Amino acid sequence: AIVLNQSPSSIVASQGEKVTITCRASSSISSNYLHWYQQKPGAFPKLVIYSTSYRASGIPSRFSGSGSGTSYSFTISRVEAEDVATYYCQQGSSNPLTFGSGTKLEIK
Amino acid sequence: EVQLVESGGGLVQPGRSLKLSCAASGFTFSSFAMAWVRQAPKKGLEWVATITSGGSNTYYVDSVKGRFTISRDNAKSTLYLQMDSLRSEDTATYYCAKGTIITKDFDYWGQGVMVTVSS
């Protein structure tokens, strides 16, 4: 199984700050198969970025993604209060499909 | 508008069975793979199973192989998860998720249904 090591496990940021989350895969993944989700407290997950760098429908432009091979990143250019959530990466390259362990974003 | 509505959760004793359902609407259900993803209390997301659009192929995480069965009824636009021989470690919120054709992400999710396995 492909293990996704996500870091950091938590971030505390100020509004307007830039934050970056890293997702490292235990083996190489095509960039088509690396995705990011946002899960707000008490809610179901929501697709934010698919195929490394494509924003899902309705997602603001402050969210972006990049990467290739085994190293991927997710960035919020200017954090807003509504971005408080846990963020997960996920690979669709091979079964079993796997998720990273999550990064909890809090606002100062 | 895509909607996924899960049902069938509840409290069940270890070793017993439970069947979850997910009613889908707002898209051509028979054209897309569907999946179940679970989340234990205060834990991260874990993919459980996927079924292809026509239902001919199914895939499972090792921990549920031989105990859980994913199925679908395309005429009813409904996804199922039959869970047998339940264990305490199966306690989680179970989400129904719509898959995408090529990239295997999940672009829509249900609100989730809680399954508690306890005596």
PDB file of N, CA and C in Angstrom, chain B residues 20-113:
ATOM      1  N   LEU B  20     -25.745  -0.745   5.374  1.00  0.00           N
ATOM      2  CA  LEU B  20     -25.885   0.676   5.091  1.00  0.00           C
ATOM      3  C   LEU B  20     -26.394   0.874   3.674  1.00  0.00           C
ATOM      4  N   SER B  21     -27.149   1.954   3.494  1.00  0.00           N
ATOM      5  CA  SER B  21     -27.624   2.340   2.169  1.00  0.00           C
ATOM      6  C   SER B  21     -27.233   3.782   1.903  1.00  0.00           C
ATOM      7  N   CYS B  22     -27.099   4.106   0.637  1.00  0.00           N
ATOM      8  CA  CYS B  22     -26.805   5.477   0.210  1.00  0.00           C
ATOM      9  C   CYS B  22     -27.653   5.775  -1.009  1.00  0.00           C
ATOM     10  N   ALA B  23     -28.620   6.656  -0.852  1.00  0.00           N
ATOM     11  CA  ALA B  23     -29.494   7.044  -1.953  1.00  0.00           C
ATOM     12  C   ALA B  23     -28.880   8.229  -2.683  1.00  0.00           C
ATOM     13  N   ALA B  24     -28.682   8.065  -3.988  1.00  0.00           N
ATOM     14  CA  ALA B  24     -28.023   9.093  -4.791  1.00  0.00           C
ATOM     15  C   ALA B  24     -29.021   9.787  -5.708  1.00  0.00           C
ATOM     16  N   SER B  25     -28.778  11.066  -5.969  1.00  0.00           N
ATOM     17  CA  SER B  25     -29.596  11.817  -6.913  1.00  0.00           C
ATOM     18  C   SER B  25     -28.785  12.969  -7.475  1.00  0.00           C
ATOM     19  N   GLY B  26     -29.250  13.503  -8.592  1.00  0.00           N
ATOM     20  CA  GLY B  26     -28.606  14.677  -9.173  1.00  0.00           C
ATOM     21  C   GLY B  26     -27.499  14.372 -10.163  1.00  0.00           C
ATOM     22  N   PHE B  27     -27.261  13.105 -10.446  1.00  0.00           N
ATOM     23  CA  PHE B  27     -26.269  12.729 -11.456  1.00  0.00           C
ATOM     24  C   PHE B  27     -26.632  11.341 -11.983  1.00  0.00           C
ATOM     25  N   THR B  28     -25.993  10.945 -13.069  1.00  0.00           N
ATOM     26  CA  THR B  28     -26.266   9.639 -13.664  1.00  0.00           C
ATOM     27  C   THR B  28     -25.520   8.580 -12.873  1.00  0.00           C
ATOM     28  N   PHE B  29     -26.209   8.019 -11.894  1.00  0.00           N
ATOM     29  CA  PHE B  29     -25.590   7.108 -10.927  1.00  0.00           C
ATOM     30  C   PHE B  29     -24.871   5.961 -11.623  1.00  0.00           C
ATOM     31  N   SER B  30     -25.460   5.416 -12.651  1.00  0.00           N
ATOM     32  CA  SER B  30     -24.918   4.217 -13.294  1.00  0.00           C
ATOM     33  C   SER B  30     -23.623   4.475 -14.059  1.00  0.00           C
ATOM     34  N   SER B  31     -23.211   5.727 -14.167  1.00  0.00           N
ATOM     35  CA  SER B  31     -22.001   6.066 -14.918  1.00  0.00           C
ATOM     36  C   SER B  31     -20.754   6.214 -14.055  1.00  0.00           C
ATOM     37  N   PHE B  32     -20.915   6.137 -12.748  1.00  0.00           N
ATOM     38  CA  PHE B  32     -19.796   6.458 -11.870  1.00  0.00           C
ATOM     39  C   PHE B  32     -19.520   5.364 -10.845  1.00  0.00           C
ATOM     40  N   ALA B  33     -18.234   5.170 -10.567  1.00  0.00           N
ATOM     41  CA  ALA B  33     -17.859   4.333  -9.425  1.00  0.00           C
ATOM     42  C   ALA B  33     -18.307   5.016  -8.146  1.00  0.00           C
ATOM     43  N   MET B  34     -18.562   4.205  -7.140  1.00  0.00           N
ATOM     44  CA  MET B  34     -18.979   4.708  -5.842  1.00  0.00           C
ATOM     45  C   MET B  34     -18.141   4.045  -4.757  1.00  0.00           C
ATOM     46  N   ALA B  35     -18.044   4.695  -3.627  1.00  0.00           N
ATOM     47  CA  ALA B  35     -17.175   4.175  -2.572  1.00  0.00           C
ATOM     48  C   ALA B  35     -17.763   4.448  -1.188  1.00  0.00           C
ATOM     49  N   TRP B  36     -17.226   3.704  -0.239  1.00  0.00           N
ATOM     50  CA  TRP B  36     -17.466   3.973   1.180  1.00  0.00           C
ATOM     51  C   TRP B  36     -16.133   4.343   1.825  1.00  0.00           C
ATOM     52  N   VAL B  37     -16.164   5.405   2.594  1.00  0.00           N
ATOM     53  CA  VAL B  37     -14.998   5.879   3.343  1.00  0.00           C
ATOM     54  C   VAL B  37     -15.447   6.041   4.784  1.00  0.00           C
ATOM     55  N   ARG B  38     -14.618   5.622   5.728  1.00  0.00           N
ATOM     56  CA  ARG B  38     -15.037   5.731   7.128  1.00  0.00           C
ATOM     57  C   ARG B  38     -14.051   6.559   7.934  1.00  0.00           C
ATOM     58  N   GLN B  39     -14.551   7.003   9.087  1.00  0.00           N
ATOM     59  CA  GLN B  39     -13.741   7.834   9.980  1.00  0.00           C
ATOM     60  C   GLN B  39     -14.077   7.464  11.415  1.00  0.00           C
ATOM     61  N   ALA B  40     -13.148   6.798  12.073  1.00  0.00           N
ATOM     62  CA  ALA B  40     -13.324   6.461  13.483  1.00  0.00           C
ATOM     63  C   ALA B  40     -13.347   7.759  14.296  1.00  0.00           C
ATOM     64  N   PRO B  41     -13.958   7.725  15.469  1.00  0.00           N
ATOM     65  CA  PRO B  41     -14.052   8.944  16.283  1.00  0.00           C
ATOM     66  C   PRO B  41     -12.688   9.584  16.524  1.00  0.00           C
ATOM     67  N   LYS B  42     -12.600  10.848  16.210  1.00  0.00           N
ATOM     68  CA  LYS B  42     -11.392  11.652  16.404  1.00  0.00           C
ATOM     69  C   LYS B  42     -10.200  11.164  15.561  1.00  0.00           C
ATOM     70  N   LYS B  43     -10.464  10.374  14.542  1.00  0.00           N
ATOM     71  CA  LYS B  43      -9.386   9.842  13.703  1.00  0.00           C
ATOM     72  C   LYS B  43      -9.497  10.364  12.271  1.00  0.00           C
ATOM     73  N   GLY B  44      -8.574   9.919  11.413  1.00  0.00           N
ATOM     74  CA  GLY B  44      -8.562  10.345  10.029  1.00  0.00           C
ATOM     75  C   GLY B  44      -9.461   9.509   9.145  1.00  0.00           C
ATOM     76  N   LEU B  45      -9.384   9.790   7.862  1.00  0.00           N
ATOM     77  CA  LEU B  45     -10.224   9.117   6.875  1.00  0.00           C
ATOM     78  C   LEU B  45      -9.595   7.804   6.435  1.00  0.00           C
ATOM     79  N   GLU B  46     -10.435   6.788   6.240  1.00  0.00           N
ATOM     80  CA  GLU B  46      -9.972   5.485   5.763  1.00  0.00           C
ATOM     81  C   GLU B  46     -10.909   4.999   4.657  1.00  0.00           C
ATOM     82  N   TRP B  47     -10.342   4.781   3.488  1.00  0.00           N
ATOM     83  CA  TRP B  47     -11.124   4.187   2.393  1.00  0.00           C
ATOM     84  C   TRP B  47     -11.498   2.755   2.766  1.00  0.00           C
ATOM     85  N   VAL B  48     -12.740   2.371   2.503  1.00  0.00           N
ATOM     86  CA  VAL B  48     -13.232   1.043   2.855  1.00  0.00           C
ATOM     87  C   VAL B  48     -13.419   0.163   1.620  1.00  0.00           C
ATOM     88  N   ALA B  49     -14.136   0.691   0.627  1.00  0.00           N
ATOM     89  CA  ALA B  49     -14.459  -0.141  -0.538  1.00  0.00           C
ATOM     90  C   ALA B  49     -14.900   0.735  -1.702  1.00  0.00           C
ATOM     91  N   THR B  50     -14.705   0.224  -2.896  1.00  0.00           N
ATOM     92  CA  THR B  50     -15.151   0.870  -4.128  1.00  0.00           C
ATOM     93  C   THR B  50     -15.833  -0.161  -5.014  1.00  0.00           C
ATOM     94  N   ILE B  51     -16.855   0.281  -5.739  1.00  0.00           N
ATOM     95  CA  ILE B  51     -17.518  -0.557  -6.730  1.00  0.00           C
ATOM     96  C   ILE B  51     -17.557   0.209  -8.041  1.00  0.00           C
ATOM     97  N   THR B  52     -17.257  -0.474  -9.125  1.00  0.00           N
ATOM     98  CA  THR B  52     -17.268   0.182 -10.437  1.00  0.00           C
ATOM     99  C   THR B  52     -18.691   0.516 -10.865  1.00  0.00           C
ATOM    100  N   SER B  53     -18.802   1.291 -11.914  1.00  0.00           N
ATOM    101  CA  SER B  53     -20.099   1.830 -12.314  1.00  0.00           C
ATOM    102  C   SER B  53     -21.142   0.748 -12.594  1.00  0.00           C
ATOM    103  N   GLY B  54     -20.727  -0.332 -13.246  1.00  0.00           N
ATOM    104  CA  GLY B  54     -21.664  -1.395 -13.577  1.00  0.00           C
ATOM    105  C   GLY B  54     -21.823  -2.428 -12.482  1.00  0.00           C
ATOM    106  N   GLY B  55     -20.965  -2.356 -11.485  1.00  0.00           N
ATOM    107  CA  GLY B  55     -21.037  -3.272 -10.358  1.00  0.00           C
ATOM    108  C   GLY B  55     -20.218  -4.537 -10.522  1.00  0.00           C
ATOM    109  N   SER B  56     -19.505  -4.650 -11.631  1.00  0.00           N
ATOM    110  CA  SER B  56     -18.814  -5.906 -11.892  1.00  0.00           C
ATOM    111  C   SER B  56     -17.515  -6.062 -11.116  1.00  0.00           C
ATOM    112  N   ASN B  57     -16.944  -4.960 -10.669  1.00  0.00           N
ATOM    113  CA  ASN B  57     -15.680  -5.032  -9.926  1.00  0.00           C
ATOM    114  C   ASN B  57     -15.809  -4.310  -8.590  1.00  0.00           C
ATOM    115  N   THR B  58     -15.259  -4.960  -7.573  1.00  0.00           N
ATOM    116  CA  THR B  58     -15.262  -4.383  -6.236  1.00  0.00           C
ATOM    117  C   THR B  58     -13.866  -4.476  -5.634  1.00  0.00           C
ATOM    118  N   TYR B  59     -13.550  -3.543  -4.763  1.00  0.00           N
ATOM    119  CA  TYR B  59     -12.239  -3.464  -4.136  1.00  0.00           C
ATOM    120  C   TYR B  59     -12.427  -3.114  -2.665  1.00  0.00           C
ATOM    121  N   TYR B  60     -11.576  -3.694  -1.810  1.00  0.00           N
ATOM    122  CA  TYR B  60     -11.729  -3.505  -0.376  1.00  0.00           C
ATOM    123  C   TYR B  60     -10.381  -3.266   0.301  1.00  0.00           C
ATOM    124  N   VAL B  61     -10.421  -2.545   1.397  1.00  0.00           N
ATOM    125  CA  VAL B  61      -9.261  -2.467   2.260  1.00  0.00           C
ATOM    126  C   VAL B  61      -9.114  -3.823   2.953  1.00  0.00           C
ATOM    127  N   ASP B  62      -7.905  -4.227   3.229  1.00  0.00           N
ATOM    128  CA  ASP B  62      -7.660  -5.569   3.772  1.00  0.00           C
ATOM    129  C   ASP B  62      -8.447  -5.862   5.043  1.00  0.00           C
ATOM    130  N   SER B  63      -8.607  -4.843   5.887  1.00  0.00           N
ATOM    131  CA  SER B  63      -9.224  -5.068   7.205  1.00  0.00           C
ATOM    132  C   SER B  63     -10.697  -5.454   7.131  1.00  0.00           C
ATOM    133  N   VAL B  64     -11.337  -5.267   5.980  1.00  0.00           N
ATOM    134  CA  VAL B  64     -12.764  -5.626   5.867  1.00  0.00           C
ATOM    135  C   VAL B  64     -13.012  -6.728   4.847  1.00  0.00           C
ATOM    136  N   LYS B  65     -11.978  -7.163   4.154  1.00  0.00           N
ATOM    137  CA  LYS B  65     -12.152  -8.225   3.150  1.00  0.00           C
ATOM    138  C   LYS B  65     -12.732  -9.470   3.799  1.00  0.00           C
ATOM    139  N   GLY B  66     -13.736 -10.038   3.136  1.00  0.00           N
ATOM    140  CA  GLY B  66     -14.387 -11.239   3.658  1.00  0.00           C
ATOM    141  C   GLY B  66     -15.480 -10.955   4.667  1.00  0.00           C
ATOM    142  N   ARG B  67     -15.576  -9.719   5.151  1.00  0.00           N
ATOM    143  CA  ARG B  67     -16.611  -9.341   6.129  1.00  0.00           C
ATOM    144  C   ARG B  67     -17.604  -8.342   5.555  1.00  0.00           C
ATOM    145  N   PHE B  68     -17.133  -7.418   4.723  1.00  0.00           N
ATOM    146  CA  PHE B  68     -17.988  -6.379   4.148  1.00  0.00           C
ATOM    147  C   PHE B  68     -18.200  -6.668   2.666  1.00  0.00           C
ATOM    148  N   THR B  69     -19.389  -6.301   2.182  1.00  0.00           N
ATOM    149  CA  THR B  69     -19.706  -6.434   0.760  1.00  0.00           C
ATOM    150  C   THR B  69     -20.328  -5.138   0.257  1.00  0.00           C
ATOM    151  N   ILE B  70     -19.697  -4.533  -0.738  1.00  0.00           N
ATOM    152  CA  ILE B  70     -20.254  -3.344  -1.377  1.00  0.00           C
ATOM    153  C   ILE B  70     -21.071  -3.789  -2.585  1.00  0.00           C
ATOM    154  N   SER B  71     -22.205  -3.156  -2.790  1.00  0.00           N
ATOM    155  CA  SER B  71     -23.048  -3.493  -3.939  1.00  0.00           C
ATOM    156  C   SER B  71     -23.831  -2.254  -4.348  1.00  0.00           C
ATOM    157  N   ARG B  72     -24.504  -2.344  -5.467  1.00  0.00           N
ATOM    158  CA  ARG B  72     -25.285  -1.206  -5.941  1.00  0.00           C
ATOM    159  C   ARG B  72     -26.474  -1.693  -6.732  1.00  0.00           C
ATOM    160  N   ASP B  73     -27.500  -0.857  -6.774  1.00  0.00           N
ATOM    161  CA  ASP B  73     -28.686  -1.090  -7.601  1.00  0.00           C
ATOM    162  C   ASP B  73     -28.833   0.149  -8.468  1.00  0.00           C
ATOM    163  N   ASN B  74     -28.383   0.049  -9.701  1.00  0.00           N
ATOM    164  CA  ASN B  74     -28.394   1.228 -10.572  1.00  0.00           C
ATOM    165  C   ASN B  74     -29.821   1.666 -10.926  1.00  0.00           C
ATOM    166  N   ALA B  75     -30.744   0.743 -10.931  1.00  0.00           N
ATOM    167  CA  ALA B  75     -32.135   1.096 -11.216  1.00  0.00           C
ATOM    168  C   ALA B  75     -32.720   1.964 -10.098  1.00  0.00           C
ATOM    169  N   LYS B  76     -32.208   1.769  -8.892  1.00  0.00           N
ATOM    170  CA  LYS B  76     -32.692   2.539  -7.742  1.00  0.00           C
ATOM    171  C   LYS B  76     -31.731   3.655  -7.338  1.00  0.00           C
ATOM    172  N   SER B  77     -30.622   3.781  -8.060  1.00  0.00           N
ATOM    173  CA  SER B  77     -29.594   4.786  -7.724  1.00  0.00           C
ATOM    174  C   SER B  77     -29.191   4.684  -6.259  1.00  0.00           C
ATOM    175  N   THR B  78     -28.932   3.484  -5.830  1.00  0.00           N
ATOM    176  CA  THR B  78     -28.621   3.241  -4.425  1.00  0.00           C
ATOM    177  C   THR B  78     -27.376   2.371  -4.291  1.00  0.00           C
ATOM    178  N   LEU B  79     -26.538   2.768  -3.357  1.00  0.00           N
ATOM    179  CA  LEU B  79     -25.314   2.061  -2.998  1.00  0.00           C
ATOM    180  C   LEU B  79     -25.519   1.398  -1.646  1.00  0.00           C
ATOM    181  N   TYR B  80     -24.907   0.242  -1.467  1.00  0.00           N
ATOM    182  CA  TYR B  80     -25.049  -0.495  -0.213  1.00  0.00           C
ATOM    183  C   TYR B  80     -23.698  -0.905   0.345  1.00  0.00           C
ATOM    184  N   LEU B  81     -23.691  -1.140   1.656  1.00  0.00           N
ATOM    185  CA  LEU B  81     -22.545  -1.766   2.303  1.00  0.00           C
ATOM    186  C   LEU B  81     -23.090  -2.759   3.333  1.00  0.00           C
ATOM    187  N   GLN B  82     -22.937  -4.038   3.024  1.00  0.00           N
ATOM    188  CA  GLN B  82     -23.309  -5.089   3.958  1.00  0.00           C
ATOM    189  C   GLN B  82     -22.110  -5.369   4.854  1.00  0.00           C
ATOM    190  N   MET B  83     -22.312  -5.205   6.140  1.00  0.00           N
ATOM    191  CA  MET B  83     -21.215  -5.370   7.093  1.00  0.00           C
ATOM    192  C   MET B  83     -21.538  -6.550   8.009  1.00  0.00           C
ATOM    193  N   ASP B  84     -20.754  -7.603   7.901  1.00  0.00           N
ATOM    194  CA  ASP B  84     -20.923  -8.796   8.731  1.00  0.00           C
ATOM    195  C   ASP B  84     -19.761  -8.931   9.706  1.00  0.00           C
ATOM    196  N   SER B  85     -19.976  -9.773  10.710  1.00  0.00           N
ATOM    197  CA  SER B  85     -18.914 -10.038  11.699  1.00  0.00           C
ATOM    198  C   SER B  85     -18.269  -8.751  12.201  1.00  0.00           C
ATOM    199  N   LEU B  86     -19.111  -7.836  12.599  1.00  0.00           N
ATOM    200  CA  LEU B  86     -18.617  -6.511  12.998  1.00  0.00           C
ATOM    201  C   LEU B  86     -17.751  -6.582  14.246  1.00  0.00           C
ATOM    202  N   ARG B  87     -16.760  -5.721  14.277  1.00  0.00           N
ATOM    203  CA  ARG B  87     -15.806  -5.635  15.382  1.00  0.00           C
ATOM    204  C   ARG B  87     -15.849  -4.238  15.969  1.00  0.00           C
ATOM    205  N   SER B  88     -15.323  -4.099  17.168  1.00  0.00           N
ATOM    206  CA  SER B  88     -15.321  -2.775  17.805  1.00  0.00           C
ATOM    207  C   SER B  88     -14.532  -1.770  16.973  1.00  0.00           C
ATOM    208  N   GLU B  89     -13.503  -2.252  16.282  1.00  0.00           N
ATOM    209  CA  GLU B  89     -12.683  -1.332  15.466  1.00  0.00           C
ATOM    210  C   GLU B  89     -13.399  -0.863  14.194  1.00  0.00           C
ATOM    211  N   ASP B  90     -14.573  -1.391  13.925  1.00  0.00           N
ATOM    212  CA  ASP B  90     -15.380  -0.902  12.804  1.00  0.00           C
ATOM    213  C   ASP B  90     -16.234   0.305  13.203  1.00  0.00           C
ATOM    214  N   THR B  91     -16.206   0.664  14.475  1.00  0.00           N
ATOM    215  CA  THR B  91     -16.952   1.836  14.943  1.00  0.00           C
ATOM    216  C   THR B  91     -16.433   3.085  14.236  1.00  0.00           C
ATOM    217  N   ALA B  92     -17.319   3.764  13.542  1.00  0.00           N
ATOM    218  CA  ALA B  92     -16.911   4.925  12.738  1.00  0.00           C
ATOM    219  C   ALA B  92     -18.133   5.594  12.130  1.00  0.00           C
ATOM    220  N   THR B  93     -17.896   6.777  11.599  1.00  0.00           N
ATOM    221  CA  THR B  93     -18.859   7.382  10.694  1.00  0.00           C
ATOM    222  C   THR B  93     -18.529   6.890   9.290  1.00  0.00           C
ATOM    223  N   TYR B  94     -19.532   6.389   8.606  1.00  0.00           N
ATOM    224  CA  TYR B  94     -19.345   5.857   7.259  1.00  0.00           C
ATOM    225  C   TYR B  94     -19.916   6.854   6.251  1.00  0.00           C
ATOM    226  N   TYR B  95     -19.060   7.252   5.314  1.00  0.00           N
ATOM    227  CA  TYR B  95     -19.462   8.192   4.272  1.00  0.00           C
ATOM    228  C   TYR B  95     -19.586   7.453   2.936  1.00  0.00           C
ATOM    229  N   CYS B  96     -20.629   7.781   2.228  1.00  0.00           N
ATOM    230  CA  CYS B  96     -20.794   7.374   0.844  1.00  0.00           C
ATOM    231  C   CYS B  96     -20.149   8.465  -0.013  1.00  0.00           C
ATOM    232  N   ALA B  97     -19.398   8.072  -1.026  1.00  0.00           N
ATOM    233  CA  ALA B  97     -18.716   9.064  -1.853  1.00  0.00           C
ATOM    234  C   ALA B  97     -18.803   8.702  -3.326  1.00  0.00           C
ATOM    235  N   LYS B  98     -18.991   9.704  -4.134  1.00  0.00           N
ATOM    236  CA  LYS B  98     -19.032   9.519  -5.593  1.00  0.00           C
ATOM    237  C   LYS B  98     -17.621   9.586  -6.140  1.00  0.00           C
ATOM    238  N   GLY B  99     -17.266   8.580  -6.940  1.00  0.00           N
ATOM    239  CA  GLY B  99     -15.942   8.566  -7.528  1.00  0.00           C
ATOM    240  C   GLY B  99     -15.917   9.268  -8.870  1.00  0.00           C
ATOM    241  N   THR B 100     -14.741   9.573  -9.312  1.00  0.00           N
ATOM    242  CA  THR B 100     -14.585  10.136 -10.654  1.00  0.00           C
ATOM    243  C   THR B 100     -14.037   9.049 -11.567  1.00  0.00           C
ATOM    244  N   ILE B 101     -14.241   9.214 -12.851  1.00  0.00           N
ATOM    245  CA  ILE B 101     -14.015   8.114 -13.788  1.00  0.00           C
ATOM    246  C   ILE B 101     -12.542   7.737 -13.889  1.00  0.00           C
ATOM    247  N   ILE B 102     -11.674   8.724 -13.928  1.00  0.00           N
ATOM    248  CA  ILE B 102     -10.270   8.403 -14.199  1.00  0.00           C
ATOM    249  C   ILE B 102      -9.370   8.611 -12.985  1.00  0.00           C
ATOM    250  N   THR B 103      -9.550   9.713 -12.285  1.00  0.00           N
ATOM    251  CA  THR B 103      -8.540  10.110 -11.308  1.00  0.00           C
ATOM    252  C   THR B 103      -8.782   9.571  -9.905  1.00  0.00           C
ATOM    253  N   LYS B 104      -9.908   8.878  -9.689  1.00  0.00           N
ATOM    254  CA  LYS B 104     -10.176   8.198  -8.420  1.00  0.00           C
ATOM    255  C   LYS B 104     -10.138   9.133  -7.230  1.00  0.00           C
ATOM    256  N   ASP B 105     -10.619  10.346  -7.409  1.00  0.00           N
ATOM    257  CA  ASP B 105     -10.901  11.187  -6.261  1.00  0.00           C
ATOM    258  C   ASP B 105     -12.394  11.079  -5.977  1.00  0.00           C
ATOM    259  N   PHE B 106     -12.806  11.704  -4.903  1.00  0.00           N
ATOM    260  CA  PHE B 106     -14.210  11.639  -4.492  1.00  0.00           C
ATOM    261  C   PHE B 106     -14.767  13.050  -4.523  1.00  0.00           C
ATOM    262  N   ASP B 107     -15.579  13.348  -5.530  1.00  0.00           N
ATOM    263  CA  ASP B 107     -15.987  14.735  -5.717  1.00  0.00           C
ATOM    264  C   ASP B 107     -17.264  15.116  -4.975  1.00  0.00           C
ATOM    265  N   TYR B 108     -18.000  14.137  -4.505  1.00  0.00           N
ATOM    266  CA  TYR B 108     -19.160  14.427  -3.663  1.00  0.00           C
ATOM    267  C   TYR B 108     -19.246  13.391  -2.550  1.00  0.00           C
ATOM    268  N   TRP B 109     -19.687  13.874  -1.376  1.00  0.00           N
ATOM    269  CA  TRP B 109     -19.776  13.023  -0.201  1.00  0.00           C
ATOM    270  C   TRP B 109     -21.158  13.166   0.431  1.00  0.00           C
ATOM    271  N   GLY B 110     -21.593  12.099   1.080  1.00  0.00           N
ATOM    272  CA  GLY B 110     -22.785  12.195   1.896  1.00  0.00           C
ATOM    273  C   GLY B 110     -22.447  12.791   3.259  1.00  0.00           C
ATOM    274  N   GLN B 111     -23.474  12.962   4.061  1.00  0.00           N
ATOM    275  CA  GLN B 111     -23.269  13.574   5.376  1.00  0.00           C
ATOM    276  C   GLN B 111     -22.740  12.569   6.397  1.00  0.00           C
ATOM    277  N   GLY B 112     -22.793  11.293   6.046  1.00  0.00           N
ATOM    278  CA  GLY B 112     -22.250  10.270   6.921  1.00  0.00           C
ATOM    279  C   GLY B 112     -23.284   9.640   7.829  1.00  0.00           C
ATOM    280  N   VAL B 113     -23.024   8.390   8.217  1.00  0.00           N
ATOM    281  CA  VAL B 113     -23.899   7.676   9.140  1.00  0.00           C
ATOM    282  C   VAL B 113     -23.018   6.978  10.163  1.00  0.00           C
TER     283      VAL B 113
END
